[in-house]
Coordinates of C-alpha atoms in Angstrom, one line a residue:
Chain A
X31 CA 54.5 -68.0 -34.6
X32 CA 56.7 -67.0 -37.0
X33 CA 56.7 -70.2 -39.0
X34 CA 53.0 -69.9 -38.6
X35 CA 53.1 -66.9 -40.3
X36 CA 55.5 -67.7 -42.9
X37 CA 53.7 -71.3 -43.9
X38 CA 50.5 -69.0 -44.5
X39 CA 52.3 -66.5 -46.8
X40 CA 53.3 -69.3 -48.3
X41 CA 50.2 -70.8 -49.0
X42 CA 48.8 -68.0 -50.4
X43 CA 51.8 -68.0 -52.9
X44 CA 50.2 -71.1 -53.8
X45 CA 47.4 -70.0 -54.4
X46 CA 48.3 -67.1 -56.4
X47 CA 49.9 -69.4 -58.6
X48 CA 46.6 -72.0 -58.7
X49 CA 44.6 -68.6 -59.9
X50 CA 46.6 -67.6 -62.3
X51 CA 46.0 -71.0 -64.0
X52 CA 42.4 -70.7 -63.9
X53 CA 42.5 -68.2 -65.5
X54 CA 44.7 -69.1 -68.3
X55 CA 42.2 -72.1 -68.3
X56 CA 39.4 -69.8 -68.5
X57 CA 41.0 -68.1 -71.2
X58 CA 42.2 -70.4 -73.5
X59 CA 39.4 -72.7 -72.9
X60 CA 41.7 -75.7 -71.8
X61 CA 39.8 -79.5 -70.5
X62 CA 42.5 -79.4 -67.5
X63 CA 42.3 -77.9 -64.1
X64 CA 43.5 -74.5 -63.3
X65 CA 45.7 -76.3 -60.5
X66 CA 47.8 -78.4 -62.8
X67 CA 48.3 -75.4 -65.1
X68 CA 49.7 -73.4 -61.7
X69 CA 51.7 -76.7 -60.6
X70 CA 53.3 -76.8 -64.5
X71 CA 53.8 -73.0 -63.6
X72 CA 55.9 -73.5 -60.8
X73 CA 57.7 -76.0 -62.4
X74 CA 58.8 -73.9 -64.3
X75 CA 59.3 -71.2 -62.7
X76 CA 61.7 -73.5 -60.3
X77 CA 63.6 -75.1 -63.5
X78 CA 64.6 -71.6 -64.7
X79 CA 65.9 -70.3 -60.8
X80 CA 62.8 -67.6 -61.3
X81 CA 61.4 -69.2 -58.1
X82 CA 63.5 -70.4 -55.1
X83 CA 62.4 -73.5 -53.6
X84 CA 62.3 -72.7 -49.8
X85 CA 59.8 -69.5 -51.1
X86 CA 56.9 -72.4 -51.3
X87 CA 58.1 -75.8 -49.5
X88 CA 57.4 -75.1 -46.2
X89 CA 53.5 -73.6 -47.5
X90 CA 53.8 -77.0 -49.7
X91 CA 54.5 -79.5 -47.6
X92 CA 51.8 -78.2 -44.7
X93 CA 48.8 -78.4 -47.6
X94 CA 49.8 -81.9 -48.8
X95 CA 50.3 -83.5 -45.3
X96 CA 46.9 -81.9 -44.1
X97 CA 45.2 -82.9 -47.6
X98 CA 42.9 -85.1 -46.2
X99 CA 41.0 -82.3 -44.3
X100 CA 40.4 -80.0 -47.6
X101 CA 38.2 -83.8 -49.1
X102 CA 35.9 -83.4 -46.0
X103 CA 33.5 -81.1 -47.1
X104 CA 33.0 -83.0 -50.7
X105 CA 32.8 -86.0 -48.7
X106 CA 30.2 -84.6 -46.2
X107 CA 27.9 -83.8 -49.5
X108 CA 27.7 -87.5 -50.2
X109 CA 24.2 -87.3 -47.4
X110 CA 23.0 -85.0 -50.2
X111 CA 22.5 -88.0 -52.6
X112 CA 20.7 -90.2 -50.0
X113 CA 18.1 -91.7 -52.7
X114 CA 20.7 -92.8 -55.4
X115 CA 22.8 -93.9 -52.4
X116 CA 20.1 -95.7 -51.0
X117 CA 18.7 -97.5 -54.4
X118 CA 22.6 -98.0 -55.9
X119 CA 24.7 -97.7 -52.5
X120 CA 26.1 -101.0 -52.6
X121 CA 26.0 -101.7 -56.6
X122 CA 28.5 -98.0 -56.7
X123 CA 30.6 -99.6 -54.0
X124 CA 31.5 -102.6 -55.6
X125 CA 32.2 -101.4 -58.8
X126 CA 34.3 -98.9 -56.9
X127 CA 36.2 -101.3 -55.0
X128 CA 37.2 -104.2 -57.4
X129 CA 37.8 -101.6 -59.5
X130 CA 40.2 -99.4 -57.3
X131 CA 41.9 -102.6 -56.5
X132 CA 42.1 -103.8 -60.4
X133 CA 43.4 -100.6 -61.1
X134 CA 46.2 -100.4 -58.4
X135 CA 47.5 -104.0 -58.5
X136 CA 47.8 -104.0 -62.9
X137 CA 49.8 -100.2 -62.4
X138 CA 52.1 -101.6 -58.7
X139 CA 52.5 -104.8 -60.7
X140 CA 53.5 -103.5 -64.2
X141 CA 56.1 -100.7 -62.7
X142 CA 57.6 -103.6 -60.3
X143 CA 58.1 -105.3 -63.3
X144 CA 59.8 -102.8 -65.5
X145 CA 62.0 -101.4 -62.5
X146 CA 63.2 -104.7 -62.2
X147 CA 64.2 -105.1 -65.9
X148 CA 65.7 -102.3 -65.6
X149 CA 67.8 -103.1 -62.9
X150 CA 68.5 -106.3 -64.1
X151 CA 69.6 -104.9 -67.6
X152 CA 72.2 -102.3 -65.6
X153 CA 73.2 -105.3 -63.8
X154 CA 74.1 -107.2 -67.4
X155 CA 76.1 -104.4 -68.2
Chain B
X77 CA 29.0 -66.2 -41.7
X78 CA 28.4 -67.0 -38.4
X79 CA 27.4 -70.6 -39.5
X80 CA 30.4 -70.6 -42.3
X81 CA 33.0 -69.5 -39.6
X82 CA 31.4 -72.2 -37.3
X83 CA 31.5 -75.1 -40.1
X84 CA 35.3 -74.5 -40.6
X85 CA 36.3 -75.2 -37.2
X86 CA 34.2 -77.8 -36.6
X87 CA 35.5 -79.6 -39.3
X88 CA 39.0 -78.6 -38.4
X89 CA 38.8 -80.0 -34.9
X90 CA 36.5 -82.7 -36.0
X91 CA 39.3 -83.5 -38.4
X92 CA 42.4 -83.3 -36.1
X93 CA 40.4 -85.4 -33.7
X94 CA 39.8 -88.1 -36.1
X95 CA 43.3 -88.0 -37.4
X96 CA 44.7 -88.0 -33.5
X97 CA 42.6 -91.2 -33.1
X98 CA 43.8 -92.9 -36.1
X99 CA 47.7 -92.5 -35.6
X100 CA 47.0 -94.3 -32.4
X101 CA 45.0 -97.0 -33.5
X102 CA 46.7 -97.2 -37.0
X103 CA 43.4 -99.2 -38.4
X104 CA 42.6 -98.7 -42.1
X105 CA 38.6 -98.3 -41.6
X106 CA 39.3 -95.5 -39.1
X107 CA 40.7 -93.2 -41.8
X108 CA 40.3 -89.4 -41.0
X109 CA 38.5 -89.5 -44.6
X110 CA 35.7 -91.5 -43.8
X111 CA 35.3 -91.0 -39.9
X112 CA 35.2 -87.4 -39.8
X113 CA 32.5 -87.1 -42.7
X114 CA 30.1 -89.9 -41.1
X115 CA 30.7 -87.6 -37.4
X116 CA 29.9 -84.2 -39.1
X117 CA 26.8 -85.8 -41.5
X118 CA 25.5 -86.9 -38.2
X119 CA 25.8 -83.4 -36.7
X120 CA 24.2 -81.7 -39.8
X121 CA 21.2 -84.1 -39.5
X122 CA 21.3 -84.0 -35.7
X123 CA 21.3 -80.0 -35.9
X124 CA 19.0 -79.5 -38.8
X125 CA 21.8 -77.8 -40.9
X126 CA 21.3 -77.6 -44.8
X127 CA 24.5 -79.1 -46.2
X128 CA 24.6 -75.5 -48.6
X129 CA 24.3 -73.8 -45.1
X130 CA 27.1 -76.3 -43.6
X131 CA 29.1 -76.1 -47.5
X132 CA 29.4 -71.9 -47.1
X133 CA 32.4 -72.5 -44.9
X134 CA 33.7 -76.2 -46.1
X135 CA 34.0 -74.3 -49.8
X136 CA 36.8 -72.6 -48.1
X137 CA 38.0 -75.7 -47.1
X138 CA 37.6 -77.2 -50.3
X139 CA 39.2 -74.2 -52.1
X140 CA 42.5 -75.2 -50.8
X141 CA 43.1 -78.4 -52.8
X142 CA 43.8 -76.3 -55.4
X143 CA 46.9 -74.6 -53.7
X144 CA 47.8 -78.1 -52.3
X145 CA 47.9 -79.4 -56.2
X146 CA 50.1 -76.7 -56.7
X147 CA 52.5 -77.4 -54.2
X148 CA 52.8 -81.2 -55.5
X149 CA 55.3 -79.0 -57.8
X150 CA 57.7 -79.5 -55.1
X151 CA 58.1 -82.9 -54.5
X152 CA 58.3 -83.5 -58.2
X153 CA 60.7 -81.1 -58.8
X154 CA 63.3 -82.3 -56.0
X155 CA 62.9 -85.9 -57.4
X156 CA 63.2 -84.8 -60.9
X157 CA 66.5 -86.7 -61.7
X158 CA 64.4 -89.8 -60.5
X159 CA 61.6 -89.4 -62.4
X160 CA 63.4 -88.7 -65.2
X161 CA 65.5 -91.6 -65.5
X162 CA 61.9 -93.8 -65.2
X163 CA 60.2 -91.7 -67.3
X164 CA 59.1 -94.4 -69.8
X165 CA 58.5 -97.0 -66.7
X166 CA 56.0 -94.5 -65.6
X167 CA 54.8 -93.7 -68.8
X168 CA 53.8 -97.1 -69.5
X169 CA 52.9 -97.9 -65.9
X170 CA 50.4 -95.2 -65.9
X171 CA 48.5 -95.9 -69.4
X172 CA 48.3 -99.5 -68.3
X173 CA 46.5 -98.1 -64.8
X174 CA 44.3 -95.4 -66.7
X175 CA 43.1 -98.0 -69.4
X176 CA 42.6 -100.8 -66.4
X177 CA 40.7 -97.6 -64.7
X178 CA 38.2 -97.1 -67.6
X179 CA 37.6 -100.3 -68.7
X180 CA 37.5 -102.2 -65.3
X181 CA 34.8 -99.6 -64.0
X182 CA 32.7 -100.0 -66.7
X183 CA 32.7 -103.8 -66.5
X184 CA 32.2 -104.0 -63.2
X185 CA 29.3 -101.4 -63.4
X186 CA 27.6 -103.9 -66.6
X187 CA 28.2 -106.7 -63.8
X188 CA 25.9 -105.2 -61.5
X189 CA 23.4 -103.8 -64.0
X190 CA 23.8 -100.1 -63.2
X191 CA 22.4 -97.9 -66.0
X192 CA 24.6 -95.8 -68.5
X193 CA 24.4 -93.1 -66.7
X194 CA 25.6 -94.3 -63.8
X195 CA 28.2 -96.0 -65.8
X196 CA 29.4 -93.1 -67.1
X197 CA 29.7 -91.0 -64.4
X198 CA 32.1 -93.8 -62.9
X199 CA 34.2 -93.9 -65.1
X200 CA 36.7 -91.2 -64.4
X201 CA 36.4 -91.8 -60.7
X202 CA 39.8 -92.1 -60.0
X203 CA 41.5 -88.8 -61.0
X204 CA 41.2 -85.2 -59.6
X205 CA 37.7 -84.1 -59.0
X206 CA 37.7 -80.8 -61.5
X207 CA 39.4 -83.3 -64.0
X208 CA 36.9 -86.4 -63.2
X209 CA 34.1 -83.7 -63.2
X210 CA 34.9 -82.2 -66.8
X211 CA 35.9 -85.9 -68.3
X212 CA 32.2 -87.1 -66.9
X213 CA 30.7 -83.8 -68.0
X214 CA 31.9 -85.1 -71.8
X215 CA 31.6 -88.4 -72.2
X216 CA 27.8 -87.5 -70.7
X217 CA 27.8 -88.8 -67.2
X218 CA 26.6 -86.4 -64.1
X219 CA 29.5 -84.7 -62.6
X220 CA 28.1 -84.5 -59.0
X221 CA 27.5 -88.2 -59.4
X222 CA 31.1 -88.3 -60.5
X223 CA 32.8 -86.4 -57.8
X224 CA 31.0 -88.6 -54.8
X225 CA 32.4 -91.5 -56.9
X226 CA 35.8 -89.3 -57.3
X227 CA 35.7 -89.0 -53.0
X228 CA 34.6 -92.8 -52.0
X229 CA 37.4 -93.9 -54.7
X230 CA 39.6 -91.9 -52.5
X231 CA 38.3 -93.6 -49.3
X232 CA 38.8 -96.8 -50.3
X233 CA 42.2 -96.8 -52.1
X234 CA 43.0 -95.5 -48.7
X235 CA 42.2 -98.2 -47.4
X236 CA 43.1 -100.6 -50.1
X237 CA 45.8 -99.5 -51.3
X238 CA 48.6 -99.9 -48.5
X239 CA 46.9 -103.6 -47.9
X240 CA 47.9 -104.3 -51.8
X241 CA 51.4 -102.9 -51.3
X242 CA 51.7 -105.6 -48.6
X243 CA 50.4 -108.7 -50.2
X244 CA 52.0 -108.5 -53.1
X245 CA 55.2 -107.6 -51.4
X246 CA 56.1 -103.7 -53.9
X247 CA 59.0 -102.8 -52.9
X248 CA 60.1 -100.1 -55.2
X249 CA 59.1 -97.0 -54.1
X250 CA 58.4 -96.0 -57.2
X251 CA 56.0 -98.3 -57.8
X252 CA 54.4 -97.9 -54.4
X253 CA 54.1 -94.1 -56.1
X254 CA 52.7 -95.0 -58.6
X255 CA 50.2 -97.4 -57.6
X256 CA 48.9 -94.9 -54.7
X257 CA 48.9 -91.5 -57.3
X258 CA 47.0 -93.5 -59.6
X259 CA 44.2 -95.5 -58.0
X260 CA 43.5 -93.1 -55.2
X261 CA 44.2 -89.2 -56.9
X262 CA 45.0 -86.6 -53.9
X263 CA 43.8 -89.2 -51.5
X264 CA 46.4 -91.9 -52.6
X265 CA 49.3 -89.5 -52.8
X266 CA 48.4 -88.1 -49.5
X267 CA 49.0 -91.8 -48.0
X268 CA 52.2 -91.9 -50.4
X269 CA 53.8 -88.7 -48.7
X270 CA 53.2 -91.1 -45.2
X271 CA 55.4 -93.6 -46.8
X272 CA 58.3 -91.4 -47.6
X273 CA 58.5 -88.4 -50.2
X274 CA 60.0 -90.4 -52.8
X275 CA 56.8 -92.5 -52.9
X276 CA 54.8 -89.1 -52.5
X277 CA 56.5 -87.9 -55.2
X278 CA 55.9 -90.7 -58.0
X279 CA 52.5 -90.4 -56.7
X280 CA 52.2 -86.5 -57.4
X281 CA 53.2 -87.3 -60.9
X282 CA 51.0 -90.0 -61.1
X283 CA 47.9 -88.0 -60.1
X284 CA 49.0 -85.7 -62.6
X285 CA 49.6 -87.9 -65.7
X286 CA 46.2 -90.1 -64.9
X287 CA 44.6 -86.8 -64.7
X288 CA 46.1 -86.1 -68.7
X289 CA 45.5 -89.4 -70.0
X290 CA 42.2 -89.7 -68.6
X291 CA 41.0 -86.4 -70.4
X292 CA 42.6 -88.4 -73.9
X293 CA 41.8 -91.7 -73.6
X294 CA 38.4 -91.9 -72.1
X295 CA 36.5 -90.0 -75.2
X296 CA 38.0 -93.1 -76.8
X297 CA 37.3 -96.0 -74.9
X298 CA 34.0 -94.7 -74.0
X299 CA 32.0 -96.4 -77.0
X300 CA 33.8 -99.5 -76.5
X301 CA 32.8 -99.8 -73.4
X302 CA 29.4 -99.1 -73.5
X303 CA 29.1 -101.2 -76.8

């Protein structure tokens, strides 16, 4: 119960933080999200010691291994597109698809490649 | 609030059924993200409920990506050291994977004669959804469009991406990271963080720096690609 409780306080932590960045992205009129503002927040709240770590890990880790569940709802609004889904459906899919797969085998591929130089070069010297 | 307080747990328990189910079966297809939407689109239409009825609670649910891309602060900070000695690895994986992203979608999307507008909205498909939403918003696509395209990209580099890691043998973890944060956003890093929190954290900062160079480079490539 107790952890319960102290993963929720923590989450709302998190959120405090996520706020506060949209509304210095309200503010300043910035094209990124208010969450990556918060996140670059707590960065750097953590770098300078402001923030202690176990005051958000356990709230932390909970939202990012349930993360899936928060995309459910967006994804359930998909049925409200059922005409462009039912004229395009399968044209959006493949473009979606060969493309997600272009995407992640040029950027797996390229870092392989560099981490390897890399190593190699350490090796050299 | 009745129906919103309803919504939530349905989707909870729909969801922790779903993801039970999967760690059994460990099957790609059965993915939490694209079984328990198809079950609960079935009950809305089954029960008559509006989605804005059903979307009154799963806002809530919704709501709390944002504290989640908050706490990818944490994983990124313990790695730090890591990240910084690759910091130009993953600098130059990453525009490599955000140019492939904007270009490849919009050739594939002339390949199979979808209209600009369609185009347009797919081409920030695989970043954060507020992100993809404001990039499609400016380069003129429809950011509804672009956050179903934002979700199914999610879906399938799910599903694609740990099937890639495979066949082509990546071993690093940081490329692993990488590849996950960058062609699958949230969803990707989420299947990262189930490979180890090294992986999960190269793919937090992935997530985050496609997000970035999206917003710069996409204003950019845009007439090229529609040329």
């Amino acid at each position: 119960m107790k952890k319960v409780v102290l993963t929720a306080i923590q989450v709302v932590i998190l959120y405090v933080f996520a706020l506060i960045g949209n509304f210095i992205v309200y503010c300043l009129h910035l094209p990124i999200s208010g969450s990556i503002v918060g996140l670059f927040i707590v960065l750097f709240l953590l770098h300078f010691n402001i923030l202690k770590l176990s005051k958000i890990e356990q709230g932390a880790s909970f939202l990012m291994s349930e993360m899936l569940l928060f995309f459910i709802p967006s994804a359930v609004a998909i049925i409200q597109y059922k005409d462009q889904i039912l004229r395009h459906g399968s044209q959006f899919l493949i473009v979606i698809i060969l493309s997600t797969i272009t995407v992640m085998i040029s950027t797996g591929l390229v870092a392989q490649f560099y981490i390897k130089k890399h190593a190699s070069k350490k090796g050299e010297i | 609030m009745f129906i919103a307080l309803g919504c939530i747990v349905i989707t909870i328990i729909v969801y922790y059924l779903s993801k039970k189910v999967y760690r059994k079966l460990k099957f790609a297809l059965l993915s939490p993200l694209l079984v328990a939407p198809c079950i609960l689109s079935s009950m809305l239409v089954g029960f008559h409920i509006s989605y804005s009825d059903y979307d009154s609670g799963g806002r809530w649910l919704s709501n709390l990506l944002q504290p989640a891309v908050v706490g990818f602060a944490v994983p990124l900070y313990k790695y730090r050291a890591v990240l910084k000695k690759y910091l130009r690895i993953i600098i130059i994986s990453m525009t490599t994977g955000v140019m492939v992203a904007l270009i490849s979608s919009g050739i594939f999307s002339h390949i199979v004669h979808l209209q600009n507008n369609y185009l347009l909205s797919l081409l920030p498909r695989s970043i954060t959804t507020p992100i993809a939403m404001a990039v499609s918003f400016n380069i003129g696509g429809m950011p509804t469009m672009t956050a179903i395209f934002v979700i199914v990209t999610g879906i399938s580099g799910l599903i694609i991406g740990p099937a890639i890691i495979r066949y082509l043998h990546i071993k690093e973890k940081l490329a692993r990271g990488l590849l996950l944060g960058m062609g699958a956003h949230g969803a990707g890093t989420s299947k990262a963080l189930e490979f180890g929190s090294e992986e999960g954290a190269a793919a937090s900062l992935a997530m985050v720096l496609a997000a970035i160079f999206t917003l710069v480079f996409a204003p950019i490539l845009t007439p090229i690609i529609l040329l």
